[in-house]
Coordinates of C-alpha atoms in Angstrom, one line a residue:
M210 CA 1.8 23.0 16.2
L211 CA -0.8 24.3 14.1
E212 CA -4.2 24.7 15.9
S213 CA -6.9 23.2 14.1
W214 CA -10.4 22.4 14.3
R215 CA -12.7 19.8 13.2
W216 CA -15.7 21.2 11.2
Y217 CA -18.4 19.4 9.4
G218 CA -19.0 21.4 6.5
P219 CA -22.5 23.4 6.1
L220 CA -23.8 20.2 8.1
D221 CA -22.0 21.6 11.3
R222 CA -24.1 23.8 13.7
I223 CA -20.8 25.6 14.7
G224 CA -20.2 28.3 12.1
L225 CA -16.7 29.3 10.7
H226 CA -17.1 32.8 12.6
E227 CA -17.1 30.8 15.9
I228 CA -14.2 28.7 14.9
S229 CA -12.0 31.6 14.3
Q230 CA -13.0 33.0 17.4
T231 CA -11.5 29.9 19.3
G232 CA -8.0 31.0 17.6
A233 CA -7.9 27.6 15.7
R234 CA -6.5 28.5 12.0
G235 CA -6.5 24.9 10.3
I236 CA -9.6 23.2 9.0
V237 CA -10.2 19.4 9.5
T238 CA -13.1 18.5 7.6
A239 CA -14.3 16.1 5.0
L240 CA -17.1 15.7 2.2
H241 CA -19.1 13.8 4.0
E242 CA -21.9 14.2 2.0
I243 CA -20.3 11.5 -0.7
P244 CA -20.9 8.1 -0.4
Y245 CA -18.6 5.5 0.8
G246 CA -16.1 4.5 -2.5
E247 CA -16.8 7.0 -4.6
I248 CA -14.5 9.5 -6.1
W249 CA -14.2 13.1 -4.6
S250 CA -14.2 15.6 -7.3
R251 CA -11.7 18.2 -7.9
Q252 CA -14.6 20.4 -8.1
A253 CA -16.4 19.5 -4.7
I254 CA -12.8 19.8 -3.3
A255 CA -12.2 23.0 -4.4
D256 CA -15.9 24.2 -3.6
R257 CA -15.2 23.2 0.0
K258 CA -11.8 24.7 0.1
G259 CA -13.4 28.1 -1.6
L260 CA -16.2 28.2 1.3
I261 CA -13.8 28.2 4.1
A262 CA -11.4 30.6 2.1
A263 CA -14.6 33.0 1.6
S264 CA -15.1 33.5 5.3
G265 CA -12.3 36.0 4.7
L266 CA -11.1 34.8 8.6
D267 CA -8.0 33.2 7.6
L268 CA -8.8 29.9 7.8
S269 CA -7.3 27.0 5.7
W270 CA -8.5 23.3 5.0
Q271 CA -5.2 21.8 6.3
V272 CA -6.5 18.0 6.8
V273 CA -8.9 15.7 5.6
E274 CA -10.6 13.7 8.2
S275 CA -11.5 11.4 6.4
L276 CA -11.3 10.0 3.2
P277 CA -13.3 6.8 4.3
V278 CA -12.0 3.1 3.4
H279 CA -15.0 1.1 2.0
E280 CA -16.1 -1.8 4.0
R281 CA -15.8 -4.4 1.1
I282 CA -12.1 -2.9 1.4
K283 CA -12.3 -4.4 4.7
R284 CA -13.8 -7.4 4.1
G285 CA -11.4 -8.1 1.1
E286 CA -15.1 -8.9 -1.0
G287 CA -15.2 -8.6 -4.5
D288 CA -13.5 -6.8 -7.5
L289 CA -12.0 -3.9 -5.5
A290 CA -10.0 -2.7 -8.5
P291 CA -12.4 0.1 -9.0
L292 CA -12.6 0.8 -5.2
F293 CA -8.8 1.4 -5.1
A294 CA -9.1 3.2 -8.5
N295 CA -11.2 5.5 -6.9
Y296 CA -9.6 6.1 -3.4
R297 CA -6.2 7.0 -5.7
Q298 CA -8.3 9.5 -7.9
S299 CA -9.6 11.0 -4.6
L300 CA -5.7 11.7 -3.6
A301 CA -5.1 13.0 -6.6
N302 CA -7.9 15.4 -6.9
L303 CA -7.1 16.6 -3.2
A304 CA -3.2 16.9 -4.3
A305 CA -4.2 18.8 -7.0
E306 CA -6.4 21.4 -4.8
G307 CA -3.2 21.6 -2.4
I308 CA -4.4 19.3 0.4
F309 CA -2.1 16.8 1.1
T310 CA -2.9 15.4 4.8
V311 CA -5.5 12.5 4.9
C312 CA -6.5 11.0 8.2
Y313 CA -8.3 7.4 8.0
N314 CA -9.1 4.3 9.7
F315 CA -9.5 0.8 9.1
M316 CA -12.4 0.0 11.9
P317 CA -14.6 -2.5 10.6
L318 CA -18.0 -1.3 10.6
L319 CA -17.7 1.5 13.4
D320 CA -15.8 4.3 14.0
W321 CA -15.7 5.5 17.9
T322 CA -18.1 4.0 19.9
R323 CA -19.6 5.0 23.3
T324 CA -22.3 3.6 25.4
D325 CA -23.3 7.3 27.0
L326 CA -23.1 10.8 25.2
A327 CA -23.8 12.7 28.1
S328 CA -22.2 11.2 31.1
P329 CA -22.2 13.8 34.2
V330 CA -19.2 15.4 35.1
R331 CA -18.6 17.9 37.8
G332 CA -20.5 21.2 37.7
G333 CA -23.3 20.0 35.3
G334 CA -21.0 19.6 32.1
T335 CA -21.6 15.9 30.4
C336 CA -18.8 13.7 28.5
L337 CA -18.8 10.6 26.4
R338 CA -18.4 7.2 28.0
F339 CA -17.9 3.8 27.4
D340 CA -19.1 1.6 29.8
A341 CA -18.1 -1.9 29.6
A342 CA -21.5 -3.5 31.3
R343 CA -23.4 -1.7 29.2
M344 CA -21.7 -2.6 26.3
C345 CA -21.6 -6.5 27.2
A346 CA -25.4 -5.7 27.6
L347 CA -25.9 -4.9 24.2
E348 CA -23.9 -7.7 22.8
M349 CA -25.4 -10.6 25.3
F350 CA -29.0 -9.4 25.5
M351 CA -29.8 -7.5 22.8
L352 CA -27.6 -8.8 19.9
E353 CA -27.5 -12.0 21.4
R354 CA -24.0 -12.5 19.6
E355 CA -22.7 -16.0 20.0
G356 CA -19.9 -16.0 22.4
A357 CA -20.1 -12.5 23.5
E358 CA -19.9 -13.9 27.0
N359 CA -16.2 -15.0 26.6
D360 CA -15.4 -11.3 26.0
Y361 CA -16.2 -9.9 29.4
P362 CA -15.4 -10.9 33.0
E363 CA -18.1 -12.4 35.1
E364 CA -18.2 -8.9 37.2
V365 CA -19.4 -7.2 34.0
R366 CA -21.5 -10.0 32.5
H367 CA -23.5 -10.0 36.2
R368 CA -23.8 -6.0 36.0
A369 CA -24.7 -6.1 32.4
R370 CA -27.5 -8.5 33.4
Q371 CA -28.7 -5.9 35.7
W372 CA -28.8 -2.9 34.0
F373 CA -30.8 -5.3 31.3
E374 CA -33.5 -6.5 33.5
A375 CA -33.8 -3.2 34.8
S376 CA -33.8 -1.4 31.3
D377 CA -37.1 -0.4 29.3
A378 CA -37.8 0.0 25.8
A379 CA -36.3 3.6 25.7
A380 CA -33.2 3.0 27.3
R381 CA -32.2 0.2 25.1
E382 CA -33.2 2.4 22.1
E383 CA -31.1 5.2 23.7
L384 CA -27.9 3.0 24.2
V385 CA -28.0 1.7 20.4
A386 CA -28.3 5.4 19.5
S387 CA -25.4 6.2 21.4
I388 CA -23.3 3.5 19.8
M389 CA -24.6 4.6 16.5
A390 CA -23.2 8.4 16.9
G391 CA -19.8 7.3 16.2
L392 CA -20.7 7.0 12.7
P393 CA -19.9 9.6 10.1
G394 CA -20.4 9.7 6.1
A395 CA -24.0 9.6 5.1
Y396 CA -25.4 9.0 8.5
D397 CA -26.3 5.6 8.1
R398 CA -27.8 4.4 11.6
Y399 CA -28.3 0.6 12.7
D400 CA -31.2 -0.8 15.0
I401 CA -30.7 -4.2 16.4
P402 CA -31.9 -6.3 13.8
A403 CA -30.0 -4.3 10.8
L404 CA -26.7 -4.5 13.1
R405 CA -27.2 -8.3 13.4
R406 CA -27.2 -8.2 9.7
A407 CA -24.1 -5.9 8.9
L408 CA -22.3 -8.0 11.3
T409 CA -22.7 -11.4 9.6
L410 CA -21.1 -9.9 6.6
Y411 CA -17.6 -9.9 8.9
D412 CA -18.2 -13.8 10.0
G413 CA -15.2 -15.4 9.3
I414 CA -12.8 -12.1 9.3
D415 CA -10.7 -12.7 12.1
A416 CA -7.5 -10.1 13.1
E417 CA -5.1 -12.0 10.5
A418 CA -7.8 -11.7 7.7
L419 CA -8.4 -7.8 8.6
R420 CA -4.7 -7.6 8.8
T421 CA -4.6 -9.2 4.9
N422 CA -7.0 -6.8 3.9
F423 CA -5.3 -3.6 5.3
A424 CA -2.0 -4.6 3.6
R425 CA -3.7 -4.6 0.6
F426 CA -5.0 -1.4 0.9
L427 CA -1.7 -0.1 2.0
D428 CA 0.2 -1.5 -1.1
E429 CA -2.5 -0.2 -3.7
V430 CA -3.1 3.6 -2.2
V431 CA 0.3 4.4 -0.5
P432 CA 2.6 4.8 -3.8
T433 CA 0.2 6.8 -5.3
A434 CA 0.3 9.0 -2.0
A435 CA 4.1 9.1 -1.7
E436 CA 4.1 10.2 -5.5
L437 CA 2.0 12.9 -5.0
G438 CA 3.9 13.8 -1.7
M439 CA 0.7 13.4 0.3
R440 CA 0.6 11.8 4.1
L441 CA -1.6 9.4 4.9
C442 CA -2.1 8.8 8.7
V443 CA -4.1 5.9 10.0
H444 CA -6.2 6.8 13.3
P445 CA -5.9 4.3 15.6
D446 CA -9.3 2.2 17.0
D447 CA -11.6 3.5 19.3
P448 CA -11.9 1.9 21.6
P449 CA -8.6 -0.3 21.5
R450 CA -10.4 -3.6 22.0
D451 CA -12.3 -5.8 19.8
I452 CA -16.2 -5.4 20.2
L453 CA -19.3 -6.9 18.4
G454 CA -16.9 -9.6 17.4
L455 CA -14.9 -7.7 15.0
P456 CA -11.8 -7.5 15.4
R457 CA -9.3 -4.1 15.9
I458 CA -5.8 -4.2 14.6
V459 CA -4.3 -0.7 15.1
S460 CA -4.8 -0.3 18.8
D461 CA -1.1 -0.9 19.9
A462 CA 2.7 0.0 19.5
D463 CA 2.9 -3.7 17.9
D464 CA 0.1 -2.9 15.7
I465 CA 1.3 0.6 15.0
A466 CA 4.8 -1.0 13.9
W467 CA 3.4 -3.5 11.9
I468 CA 1.3 -0.8 9.9
L469 CA 4.8 1.3 9.2
G470 CA 6.6 -1.2 8.4
R471 CA 4.7 -2.2 5.7
D472 CA 5.6 0.9 3.9
E473 CA 8.2 2.9 5.4
T474 CA 7.8 5.9 3.3
L475 CA 6.8 9.2 4.7
A476 CA 3.6 8.8 3.0
N477 CA 2.3 5.9 5.4
G478 CA 2.0 7.6 8.7
L479 CA -0.3 7.9 11.9
T480 CA -2.7 10.3 13.4
L481 CA -1.6 10.2 16.9
C482 CA -4.9 9.9 19.4
S483 CA -4.1 10.1 22.5
G484 CA -7.6 9.2 24.0
S485 CA -7.8 6.3 21.5
L486 CA -4.3 5.1 22.5
G487 CA -5.1 6.3 26.1
A488 CA -7.8 3.9 26.2
N489 CA -5.7 0.5 26.5
P490 CA -4.2 0.3 29.6
A491 CA -0.7 -1.3 28.3
N492 CA -0.3 1.9 26.4
D493 CA 2.3 4.7 27.0
V494 CA 1.5 7.2 24.6
P495 CA 4.1 9.8 25.2
A496 CA 6.4 6.6 24.7
I497 CA 4.4 5.4 21.6
A498 CA 4.5 8.9 20.4
R499 CA 8.6 9.2 20.8
R500 CA 8.8 5.9 19.2
F501 CA 6.8 6.8 16.1
A502 CA 7.5 10.6 16.0
P503 CA 9.0 10.9 12.6
R504 CA 5.5 9.2 11.2
I505 CA 2.9 11.2 13.0
H506 CA 1.6 14.0 10.9
F507 CA -1.6 14.6 12.6
A508 CA -2.7 14.7 16.2
H509 CA -5.7 14.5 18.1
L510 CA -5.2 15.4 21.7
R511 CA -7.6 14.0 24.2
N512 CA -7.5 12.4 27.2
V513 CA -9.8 9.8 29.4
A514 CA -9.9 8.3 32.6
K515 CA -9.9 4.4 32.8
E516 CA -11.5 2.0 35.2
P517 CA -10.3 -1.8 36.2
D518 CA -13.4 -3.2 34.2
G519 CA -12.6 -1.6 30.9
S520 CA -14.9 1.2 31.1
F521 CA -13.3 4.8 30.4
E522 CA -14.6 8.2 30.0
E523 CA -13.3 11.4 28.4
A524 CA -11.7 13.7 31.0
A525 CA -10.7 17.0 30.6
H526 CA -7.6 17.5 28.2
L527 CA -5.3 18.3 31.0
A528 CA -6.7 15.5 33.2
G529 CA -7.4 11.7 33.0
D530 CA -4.6 9.3 32.6
T531 CA -1.8 10.4 29.8
D532 CA 0.6 12.9 30.9
M533 CA -0.3 15.2 28.1
V534 CA 2.3 17.8 29.2
A535 CA 5.1 15.1 28.4
L536 CA 3.3 14.1 25.3
V537 CA 3.2 17.7 23.6
A538 CA 6.7 17.8 24.9
V539 CA 7.3 14.7 22.3
L540 CA 5.2 16.8 19.5
L541 CA 7.3 19.5 20.2
A542 CA 10.9 18.0 20.0
E543 CA 9.7 16.3 16.7
E544 CA 8.9 19.4 15.1
R545 CA 12.3 20.9 15.8
R546 CA 14.2 18.0 14.2
R547 CA 11.9 18.3 11.4
R548 CA 12.9 22.2 11.1
D549 CA 16.8 21.0 11.9
E550 CA 16.4 19.3 8.6
G551 CA 14.8 21.8 6.8
R552 CA 11.5 20.6 5.9
L553 CA 8.5 23.2 5.1
D554 CA 6.1 20.7 6.9
A555 CA 7.5 20.8 10.0
D556 CA 4.6 22.0 11.9
I557 CA 2.3 19.3 13.2
P558 CA -1.3 20.1 12.8
F559 CA -3.3 18.8 16.1
R560 CA -6.9 19.4 17.0
P561 CA -8.4 19.1 20.5
D562 CA -10.4 16.2 20.4
H563 CA -13.7 15.5 22.0
G564 CA -14.8 17.5 24.7
H565 CA -17.5 18.3 27.4
E566 CA -20.7 20.1 27.2
L567 CA -20.3 23.1 28.7
L568 CA -22.0 26.2 29.4
S569 CA -24.4 27.2 26.4
D570 CA -23.1 23.7 24.5
F571 CA -26.6 22.4 25.9
D572 CA -28.3 24.5 23.4
R573 CA -26.6 23.9 20.4
D574 CA -27.3 19.9 19.5
T575 CA -23.6 19.8 17.8
H576 CA -22.1 16.4 17.0
P577 CA -21.6 14.4 19.5
G578 CA -18.3 14.7 21.2
Y579 CA -18.2 18.2 19.4
P580 CA -19.1 20.7 20.9
L581 CA -18.1 24.6 20.9
I582 CA -17.2 25.4 24.7
G583 CA -16.0 22.1 25.8
R584 CA -13.3 22.1 23.1
M585 CA -12.5 25.8 22.8
R586 CA -11.5 25.2 27.0
G587 CA -9.4 22.1 25.6
L588 CA -7.9 24.0 22.8
A589 CA -7.2 26.8 25.1
E590 CA -5.6 24.4 27.5
L591 CA -3.5 22.7 25.3
R592 CA -2.2 26.2 23.8
G593 CA -0.9 27.0 27.3
V594 CA 1.0 24.1 27.7
I595 CA 2.4 24.4 24.1
T596 CA 3.5 27.8 25.0
A597 CA 5.0 26.9 28.0
L598 CA 7.2 24.4 26.9
S599 CA 8.3 26.2 23.9
H600 CA 9.6 29.4 25.9
P601 CA 13.2 29.6 25.9
G602 CA 13.5 29.2 29.5
T603 CA 11.8 26.5 30.2
R604 CA 13.7 23.2 30.9
H605 CA 11.8 21.2 28.7
A606 CA 11.9 23.3 25.6

């Protein structure tokens, strides 16, 4: 497996020399400064690729995360031909520069969503957390979204009201800021009035309508990706449940089967995110990986600890509810299968996703969920699992 690291480019407070010291060699990055829907020029791609190579640290750009899907495509709104043409041209420009794996998502409006960016863990570290009661408080009492009460059980609604009544303006602003922190790209953020307005753009778009729009996206771009020899890999929803009245359609094995069945070429693949899928109590993540192994082109390896009310928080990579050893064994078996076929792209790039803030991480002010020490710990733990399972004397090898 190819050890990789997410890097936010020149904006990242973690430098390439530090990434090199973690042991990772693959870089996962994107041109976040380019607005959604515009073409990634070949020159801009070459410049970013050259910046990585110029470090002289034997690092290379392996995965794009992500080439964003414009919100109008998700809504099926207006004349979309120019947006699809731009997406296809960006794919062609990436391929021309030797970059063939592209992670993307089809989550409406928001990417990963958390209510707490610094929830305490043992020994003074912190982690990302999704608290069902706080999310409910935002929806019911701050956004005042119609029908929000139907999405949460009575006990969660009760705790949401308690939190809201005890909170002050600063606590409510912090909640909104935490939820907005998962947005990448041009770093647009919403306050409550702006979020209300943004949500109205999705009025009338249910899961069926969103799936129709997703199908059109796949029909428009996957054939081009196949011609270019590229691997598109959709990222699961995070969290894998409807939020803010927005449908989520990449949350479980049935959803994945529908997406991959839409076009059965290798160009239409999956980013196996063990944390996103692991937050759904119905998901057996190693089983999902086993079922869709031939179409996994990229992996996010992290773990979550779930709670009965729908809350969850980021656990250490080898803790939490997902059997990480079993999951890695599935991925290694798939790599062996690909090598037996003689494929040159047998290695699956993976990165330690998210991570606890630990030790000197608190002085860095990095992107939420992407600290240096916490992710390096996760990478080291995963490296140990991979090494052990790959040893000739190991039963799982």
